[in-house]
Amino acid sequence: MEIDPFIFRLSIFILSIFIGYYVVWSVTPSLHTPLMSVTNAISSVIIVGAIIAALAGTSESVFSISSIFGFLAIILAAINIGGFLVTQRMLQMYKKKKDKNK
Amino acid sequence: MISANLSAIFYLISGVLFILALRGLSSPDTSRQGNYFGIAGMIIAIVVTFLSIGNLSSSLVYVIIFLLIGGAIGAFIAFRIPMTAMPELVAGFHSLVGLAAVFVAIAAFLNPEAFNLGIVGRIKLASLVEMSIGAAVGAITFSGSIIAFLKLRGIMSGSPITFSGQHLLNLLLGIGVFVLIFYLCKTQSVNVFWTVIIISFLVGVLLIIPIGGADMPVVISMLNSYSGWAAAGIGFTLENTALIITGALVGSSGAILSYIMCKAMNRSFISVILGGFGADSASDNTKEKKDQKPVKSGNAEDAAFLMKNASSVIIVPGYGMAVAQAQHALREMVDKLKKNDIKVTYAIHPVAGRMPGHMNVLLAEANVPYDEVFELEDINNDFANSDVAFVIGANDVTNPVAKTDPKSPIFGMPVLDVEKCKSVLFVKRSLSPGYAGIDNELFYKDNTLMLFADAKKMTEDIVKNLD
């Protein structure tokens, strides 16, 4: 009997939780704020679903009810991608002593 | 158009890049590189999505326009936001992820053909469960984050809002959502689907309103975690590896941060969620004590004198420093002290501020080198060998009561051993108790000098007096 592809996705999911667990524990506490902002930024990969939904319209009807929700989700997720820039700005500030004032 | 297998591999690559993005944060040196991995992962995921959809209809133009509009707004916010507003920004961004998850779930429910999930009214059962869980968690994340945002921004009072039967109501609503999802699977009814989403919005609001301001570090971490689980739910629906990996990473990251924050307050996660902490409890008996005990207070001149004659000073910043935006003045003060060959370090309690690592970011913004900033366990033994502790905007995290009085609500919470310093300078606007609603014994110690003023103004005055 063939294995349902769902099981494979579930395996990826469970293993990723473990990866996340170990990776996050190794994050230095002083970088916890950038950690939150970068985890938030990578969540915007949900835009993938939004794009699929938005592109589902046909030439005659670009804006169906479901594609409108897709378009709205694209805007939300795209704003959220700005989280990478926020993170970058924060990380630029973490400098060692010698970098500055000497 | 690229094949489904090829695009799956690219999604996997972008998932791996996201793991590397988090991995980079293990040290400030590698963190910037990590962030670039994250950006690369995002670009790959977006491009592959476009390539994997064969017949690009005329919708494409609109998709790109909306993408650019959103991106421009995001970039604008990213460059304009002051570092002190970071907690509310993160809360706000969480709400976006939550709402996006809800919208994608709605789109998938209304047009399942586009996602290969079956047809309207006969969506695959597993997909239906996944998308409704994604939508429900997304909705909770959205409304919860909005409340957290309003509280952090000060638009809504930070004090807990409680009413009788609150927890019972939450429990019933929570069970209701599950029952409705079950019902949805049987009927595939659109109305039930909408009801699930609306109730979940309500749950999000009810979940966060009873939680007070200083528990915000836990709340933000928790919402971070929720946004991850919502993304994972959608990831399962869309059968997308990048989204599943990301959801799992974000979900576990937020959960770990909540755990760390709870531990730093010696409170259980459940007690934080139930909320109501610091509403009114202990304030009665402390009032009498306050009138009786003498307090030594001083001015900027005294403080400058004390610090000038010290050989080592430890700074203890807290939320009050963020409110007063005193980090730059503080840095100036420390520069002056260092010129006099005084050793200065910073001690940061894990829950200082309104989100994990809040103080570290503010100090970094003021150009304080990160190797002068220490966490609780790394610096706590140094207080006994230091001359002056300069407490600016922190309160409960320095209260010795946590070690001595088993009846105190904060008993057992790890605190900074500030009182072991030869002298303590405590910048505070008044003698009012901190968030936990209890009096700080530190105020009445012989070696404590209270500096009653706004944190920023006091620090600036001390700077003047140091010349």
XYZ file of C-alpha atoms in Angstrom:
569
model
C 0.000 0.000 0.000
C 1.250 3.424 -0.889
C 1.996 5.984 1.777
C -0.214 9.045 1.762
C 1.840 12.156 0.825
C 0.339 13.781 3.921
C 2.573 11.550 6.031
C 5.635 12.924 4.285
C 4.541 16.490 4.961
C 3.833 15.591 8.548
C 7.370 14.158 8.821
C 8.840 17.373 7.451
C 6.724 19.346 9.902
C 7.714 17.335 12.969
C 11.404 17.300 12.058
C 11.301 21.063 11.426
C 9.876 21.613 14.888
C 12.892 19.806 16.298
C 15.275 21.785 14.103
C 13.566 24.973 15.265
C 13.850 23.873 18.877
C 17.609 23.364 18.724
C 18.346 26.328 16.508
C 16.360 28.749 18.648
C 17.951 27.602 21.887
C 21.312 28.457 20.377
C 20.229 32.036 19.668
C 21.967 34.446 22.009
C 19.491 36.203 24.350
C 20.681 39.642 23.274
C 19.349 38.864 19.786
C 15.882 37.792 20.883
C 14.226 40.875 19.427
C 15.814 40.366 15.978
C 14.828 36.688 16.306
C 11.186 37.666 16.692
C 11.343 40.078 13.824
C 13.057 37.626 11.486
C 10.735 34.740 12.344
C 7.916 37.137 11.632
C 9.492 38.112 8.312
C 9.937 34.535 7.131
C 6.271 33.846 7.948
C 5.440 36.101 5.032
C 6.248 33.143 2.810
C 2.493 32.623 3.159
C 2.455 35.008 0.196
C 2.955 31.880 -1.912
C -0.613 30.856 -1.159
C -1.827 34.380 -1.745
C -0.240 34.509 -5.197
C -1.760 31.172 -6.193
C -5.175 32.388 -5.060
C -4.847 35.698 -6.864
C -3.650 34.141 -10.120
C -6.544 31.704 -10.154
C -8.778 34.254 -11.887
C -9.363 33.983 -15.614
C -8.804 36.648 -18.238
C -12.498 37.512 -18.193
C -12.740 37.857 -14.447
C -9.503 38.889 -12.796
C -11.334 39.735 -9.597
C -13.495 36.898 -8.369
C -14.356 36.728 -4.663
C -11.619 34.224 -3.964
C -8.961 36.050 -5.954
C -9.796 39.305 -4.150
C -8.935 37.587 -0.883
C -5.740 36.461 -2.577
C -4.890 40.034 -3.586
C -5.558 41.328 -0.077
C -3.370 38.599 1.371
C -0.615 39.572 -1.079
C -0.619 43.134 0.250
C -0.555 41.983 3.881
C 2.219 39.466 3.345
C 4.229 41.891 1.208
C 4.104 44.526 3.971
C 5.326 41.845 6.291
C 8.339 41.136 4.089
C 9.488 44.555 5.301
C 10.317 42.652 8.488
C 13.596 41.622 6.853
C 14.555 45.287 6.521
C 13.619 45.961 10.138
C 15.787 43.022 11.178
C 18.623 44.265 9.014
C 18.407 47.720 10.587
C 18.530 46.233 14.053
C 21.409 43.909 13.309
C 23.442 46.776 11.836
C 23.469 48.270 15.325
C 25.011 45.260 17.020
C 28.649 46.153 16.751
C 31.723 45.255 18.710
C 33.757 47.804 20.577
C 36.494 48.156 18.005
C 34.128 48.835 15.117
C 33.056 52.109 16.623
C 34.900 54.997 18.112
C 38.447 53.949 17.578
C 6.303 26.601 -16.299
C 8.390 24.287 -14.201
C 7.372 20.855 -12.988
C 5.770 20.280 -9.621
C 8.764 18.241 -8.490
C 11.254 20.930 -9.409
C 9.279 23.634 -7.647
C 8.975 21.405 -4.569
C 12.761 21.187 -4.495
C 13.072 24.952 -4.704
C 10.576 25.336 -1.857
C 12.711 22.948 0.156
C 15.768 25.095 -0.584
C 13.992 28.189 0.588
C 12.954 26.350 3.767
C 16.582 25.439 4.414
C 17.620 29.059 3.855
C 15.106 30.093 6.513
C 16.670 27.643 8.952
C 20.054 29.200 8.201
C 18.567 32.647 8.798
C 17.687 31.661 12.358
C 20.955 29.818 12.797
C 22.847 33.026 12.011
C 21.392 34.659 15.104
C 23.547 32.533 17.391
C 26.054 35.393 17.308
C 25.840 39.049 16.290
C 28.749 38.476 13.858
C 26.903 35.935 11.759
C 23.458 37.448 12.188
C 23.570 39.833 9.239
C 24.589 37.031 6.909
C 21.719 34.981 8.298
C 19.282 37.703 7.401
C 20.506 37.636 3.789
C 19.815 33.894 3.700
C 16.291 34.684 4.807
C 15.813 37.266 2.081
C 17.204 34.849 -0.523
C 14.785 32.179 0.669
C 11.874 34.566 0.301
C 12.863 35.613 -3.219
C 13.259 31.982 -4.326
C 9.843 31.069 -2.918
C 8.107 33.951 -4.698
C 9.828 33.451 -8.053
C 9.199 29.712 -8.032
C 5.528 30.303 -7.326
C 5.234 32.488 -10.413
C 7.123 29.949 -12.526
C 5.074 27.016 -11.316
C 1.796 28.520 -12.468
C 1.616 27.764 -16.152
C -1.011 29.921 -17.755
C -0.241 33.359 -16.422
C -3.470 35.146 -17.052
C -3.920 38.892 -17.141
C -4.067 38.710 -13.337
C -0.271 38.701 -13.280
C -0.008 42.448 -13.743
C -2.296 43.031 -10.778
C -0.427 40.528 -8.636
C 2.806 42.379 -9.277
C 1.194 45.743 -8.610
C -0.227 44.571 -5.269
C 3.094 42.975 -4.418
C 4.882 46.257 -5.028
C 2.319 48.296 -3.099
C 2.643 46.010 -0.076
C 6.412 45.877 -0.370
C 6.645 49.661 -0.568
C 4.470 50.099 2.529
C 6.562 47.503 4.341
C 9.833 49.154 3.376
C 8.504 52.564 4.357
C 7.514 51.304 7.805
C 10.809 49.449 8.181
C 12.917 52.548 7.599
C 10.759 54.956 9.560
C 10.020 52.974 12.702
C 11.938 54.118 15.803
C 13.642 51.353 17.759
C 11.587 52.131 20.849
C 8.459 51.168 18.920
C 9.784 47.679 18.145
C 7.354 45.761 20.424
C 4.264 47.264 18.834
C 5.743 46.880 15.351
C 6.301 43.170 15.909
C 2.785 42.815 17.332
C 1.411 44.680 14.316
C 3.328 42.502 11.882
C 2.068 39.353 13.598
C -1.456 40.529 12.980
C -0.667 40.818 9.254
C 0.536 37.224 9.070
C -2.555 36.089 10.951
C -4.932 37.947 8.658
C -3.060 36.805 5.542
C -3.467 33.216 6.730
C -7.207 33.790 7.165
C -7.518 35.312 3.694
C -5.580 32.520 2.001
C -7.738 29.962 3.786
C -10.894 31.773 2.649
C -9.609 31.921 -0.926
C -8.822 28.213 -0.825
C -12.233 27.419 0.585
C -14.065 29.445 -2.049
C -11.956 28.273 -4.972
C -10.450 24.883 -4.094
C -9.814 23.996 -7.762
C -7.018 26.554 -7.910
C -5.190 24.694 -5.161
C -6.038 21.148 -6.337
C -8.131 20.512 -3.273
C -11.260 19.233 -4.954
C -14.305 21.248 -5.942
C -16.624 23.573 -4.060
C -18.832 21.617 -1.709
C -16.605 18.571 -2.001
C -13.234 19.678 -0.688
C -10.900 16.912 0.439
C -11.526 16.220 4.089
C -7.908 16.534 5.199
C -7.528 19.853 3.357
C -10.705 21.154 4.920
C -9.470 20.363 8.408
C -6.072 21.914 7.669
C -7.469 25.110 6.198
C -9.996 25.613 8.966
C -7.340 25.132 11.631
C -5.074 27.529 9.719
C -7.902 30.046 9.454
C -8.909 29.716 13.117
C -5.367 30.079 14.467
C -4.731 32.882 11.989
C -7.835 34.723 13.171
C -6.818 34.350 16.826
C -3.345 35.624 15.947
C -4.818 38.591 14.108
C -7.243 39.877 16.709
C -4.928 38.969 19.602
C -2.053 40.869 18.013
C -4.266 43.881 17.383
C -5.124 44.005 21.106
C -1.448 43.546 22.021
C -0.566 46.330 19.581
C -3.152 48.700 21.091
C -1.915 47.942 24.599
C 1.742 48.403 23.697
C 1.018 51.572 21.794
C -0.851 52.921 24.814
C -4.078 53.412 22.845
C -5.648 50.861 25.125
C -4.888 50.718 28.840
C -2.206 48.182 29.711
C -4.054 47.059 32.804
C -5.806 43.716 32.665
C -9.489 43.644 31.735
C -11.256 40.875 33.578
C -14.848 39.876 34.176
C -16.426 36.947 35.911
C -16.907 33.829 33.865
C -14.214 34.986 31.453
C -12.265 31.757 31.455
C -15.411 29.680 31.164
C -16.487 31.766 28.165
C -13.077 31.314 26.508
C -13.232 27.596 27.131
C -16.711 27.319 25.655
C -15.760 29.357 22.603
C -12.647 27.232 22.145
C -14.676 24.043 22.281
C -17.224 25.683 20.001
C -14.586 26.212 17.323
C -13.647 22.546 17.402
C -17.251 21.403 17.224
C -17.891 23.740 14.308
C -14.850 22.465 12.410
C -16.149 18.943 12.901
C -19.554 20.048 11.683
C -17.938 21.832 8.745
C -16.311 18.590 7.639
C -19.691 16.913 7.508
C -21.618 19.694 5.781
C -19.015 21.732 3.855
C -21.257 24.682 4.630
C -19.934 28.159 3.842
C -21.770 29.682 6.766
C -20.150 27.333 9.256
C -16.759 28.228 7.820
C -17.432 31.950 8.336
C -18.686 31.279 11.852
C -15.470 29.456 12.712
C -13.489 32.510 11.605
C -15.682 35.027 13.439
C -15.613 33.079 16.712
C -11.836 32.758 16.398
C -11.508 36.531 16.034
C -13.496 36.857 19.244
C -11.328 34.277 21.040
C -8.211 36.243 20.088
C -9.585 39.405 21.666
C -10.797 37.665 24.816
C -7.509 35.833 25.185
C -5.356 38.950 25.305
C -7.470 41.574 27.142
C -6.968 40.042 30.623
C -3.189 40.109 30.265
C -1.388 43.120 31.714
C 1.406 45.274 30.335
C 4.434 43.635 31.908
C 3.341 40.198 30.755
C 3.624 41.478 27.207
C 6.948 39.690 26.564
C 5.075 36.404 26.983
C 2.109 37.584 24.924
C 4.222 38.710 21.979
C 6.206 35.479 21.995
C 3.003 33.501 22.207
C 1.424 35.348 19.282
C 4.668 34.807 17.382
C 4.217 31.118 17.973
C 0.549 31.196 16.910
C 1.389 32.968 13.669
C 3.789 30.107 12.952
C 1.191 27.407 13.580
C -1.281 29.291 11.388
C 1.283 29.403 8.574
C 1.967 25.690 9.020
C -1.756 24.935 8.794
C -1.946 26.799 5.508
C 1.277 25.067 4.432
C -0.410 21.690 4.824
C -3.423 22.900 2.858
C -1.252 24.150 0.007
C 1.056 21.128 0.281
C 3.945 23.558 0.350
C 7.184 22.524 2.028
C 8.587 26.029 2.481
C 5.484 27.086 4.359
C 5.405 23.944 6.508
C 9.069 24.315 7.489
C 8.643 28.027 8.202
C 5.525 27.447 10.259
C 7.260 24.825 12.352
C 10.324 27.035 12.884
C 8.315 30.103 13.856
C 5.938 28.086 15.981
C 8.674 26.475 18.015
C 10.672 29.686 18.205
C 7.753 31.590 19.718
C 7.016 28.739 22.093
C 10.599 28.663 23.357
C 10.645 32.425 23.851
C 7.385 32.257 25.825
C 8.921 29.523 27.957
C 12.070 31.585 28.607
C 9.996 34.638 29.539
C 7.734 32.686 31.896
C 10.746 31.144 33.551
C 12.331 34.549 34.019
C 9.212 35.595 35.920
C 8.869 32.292 37.770
C 5.308 32.006 36.536
C 3.601 29.219 34.725
C 2.447 29.765 31.182
C -1.108 28.998 32.307
C -1.085 31.713 34.953
C 0.083 34.284 32.403
C -2.634 33.248 29.952
C -5.324 33.406 32.601
C -4.145 36.938 33.197
C -5.310 39.462 35.763
C -1.839 39.636 37.326
C -1.000 42.917 39.034
C -4.526 44.274 38.785
C -5.062 45.314 42.398
C -3.956 42.472 44.656
C -1.261 43.458 47.108
C -1.580 47.211 47.024
C -3.427 47.623 50.342
C -0.885 46.376 52.818
C 2.011 48.091 51.115
C 0.530 51.539 51.394
C 0.878 51.708 55.159
C 4.419 50.476 55.113
C 5.398 53.102 52.633
C 4.465 55.996 54.872
C 6.496 54.704 57.767
C 9.779 53.798 56.201
C 12.328 56.502 55.552
C 13.771 56.873 52.104
C 17.012 58.593 51.192
C 16.711 60.704 48.138
C 19.356 62.627 46.283
C 19.941 64.748 43.213
C 22.059 64.520 40.108
C 25.020 66.060 41.868
C 25.082 63.334 44.540
C 24.768 60.656 41.909
C 27.589 62.098 39.827
C 29.793 62.307 42.911
C 29.132 58.698 43.875
C 29.830 57.387 40.411
C 32.927 59.480 39.861
C 34.476 57.948 42.940
C 33.540 54.423 42.026
C 35.806 52.025 40.212
C 33.043 49.887 38.774
C 29.454 50.692 37.872
C 26.701 48.340 36.722
C 23.769 49.804 34.828
C 20.396 48.087 35.200
C 17.995 49.324 32.514
C 14.277 48.563 32.398
C 11.089 49.506 30.633
C 11.182 53.000 32.161
C 14.333 53.715 30.173
C 12.493 52.835 26.975
C 9.536 55.032 27.882
C 11.761 57.998 28.695
C 13.969 57.300 25.628
C 16.937 57.682 27.946
C 19.280 55.253 26.177
C 21.282 57.926 24.345
C 21.743 60.095 27.426
C 22.725 56.956 29.309
C 25.371 56.132 26.760
C 26.741 59.660 27.066
C 26.947 59.261 30.820
C 28.768 55.954 30.469
C 31.267 57.496 28.032
C 32.117 60.147 30.594
C 32.544 57.520 33.303
C 34.765 55.419 31.087
C 36.984 58.413 30.458
C 37.618 58.448 34.188
C 38.727 54.809 33.980
C 35.603 53.500 35.617
C 34.541 50.047 34.519
C 30.947 50.098 33.299
C 28.800 47.113 32.379
C 25.106 46.616 31.742
C 22.946 43.987 33.432
C 19.798 42.923 31.640
C 16.989 40.878 33.097
C 15.268 38.615 30.542
C 11.885 40.298 31.045
C 13.124 43.873 31.190
C 11.047 45.814 28.683
C 8.039 44.720 26.705
C 9.502 42.012 24.503
C 12.377 39.525 24.611
C 15.672 41.333 24.064
C 14.003 44.773 24.109
C 16.731 46.423 26.212
C 19.524 44.956 24.109
C 18.114 46.556 20.982
C 17.752 49.953 22.622
C 21.302 49.855 23.954
C 22.553 48.723 20.571
C 20.733 51.673 19.037
C 22.621 53.978 21.376
C 25.845 52.396 20.112
C 26.584 50.472 23.277
C 28.930 47.635 22.227
C 27.190 44.316 22.798
C 30.146 42.860 24.685
C 29.496 45.273 27.551
C 25.945 44.011 27.953
C 25.383 40.934 30.123
C 22.465 38.652 30.890
C 21.235 37.982 34.400
C 23.131 34.775 35.114
C 26.396 36.085 33.680
C 26.575 39.224 35.759
C 24.665 38.531 38.951
C 27.783 37.603 40.917
C 29.475 40.856 39.976
C 27.140 43.074 41.979
C 28.850 42.101 45.239
C 32.186 43.374 43.889
C 30.886 46.569 42.343
C 30.657 50.032 43.796
C 27.547 51.466 42.228
C 24.446 49.958 40.659
C 22.574 52.458 38.526
C 18.976 51.272 38.183
C 17.190 53.153 35.457
C 13.586 52.303 34.697
C 13.690 48.810 36.184
C 11.819 47.911 39.343
C 10.349 44.476 40.037
C 13.362 42.704 38.547
C 15.572 44.178 41.289
C 13.245 43.538 44.221
C 14.991 41.496 46.933
C 11.568 40.417 48.204
C 11.584 37.776 45.468
C 14.334 36.031 47.413
C 13.147 36.610 50.970
C 9.372 36.728 51.263
C 7.550 33.520 50.298
C 4.218 35.368 50.491
C 5.164 37.868 47.813
C 3.575 37.342 44.400
C 6.985 37.513 42.776
C 8.668 35.110 45.210
C 11.031 32.762 43.405
C 11.441 35.006 40.383
C 15.115 35.318 39.493
C 16.153 38.903 40.287
C 19.279 40.977 39.864
C 21.217 41.140 43.168
C 21.434 44.900 43.000
C 21.339 45.354 46.784
C 24.741 43.659 47.101
C 26.438 46.647 45.513
C 28.128 49.132 47.836
C 25.596 51.727 46.817
C 22.515 51.742 44.642
C 21.255 54.671 42.603
C 17.612 54.214 41.732
C 16.160 56.518 39.090
C 12.402 56.571 39.367
C 9.657 59.131 39.085
C 7.976 58.240 42.368
C 7.825 55.582 45.050
C 4.889 53.899 43.387
C 5.105 50.127 43.228
C 6.034 48.428 39.985
C 3.848 46.403 37.736
C 3.508 43.502 40.151
C 1.808 45.926 42.537
C 4.280 45.336 45.329
C 6.637 47.614 47.143
C 10.318 47.359 46.339
C 12.355 46.828 49.529
C 15.344 48.203 47.745
C 13.959 51.733 48.138
C 14.417 51.625 51.924
C 17.880 50.108 52.126
C 20.592 52.197 53.730
C 22.804 51.996 50.693
C 20.091 53.101 48.282
C 19.834 56.648 47.041
C 16.596 57.421 45.244
C 16.790 59.842 42.329
C 13.266 61.089 41.784
C 13.021 62.344 38.231
C 12.318 61.403 34.664
C 14.982 58.911 33.588
C 16.184 60.934 30.637
C 16.296 64.261 32.448
C 18.101 62.791 35.447
C 20.690 61.108 33.252
C 21.293 64.332 31.349
C 21.733 66.217 34.628
C 24.209 63.640 35.850
C 26.153 64.037 32.612
C 26.403 67.770 33.268
C 27.591 67.151 36.807
C 30.244 64.715 35.705
C 32.263 67.418 33.981
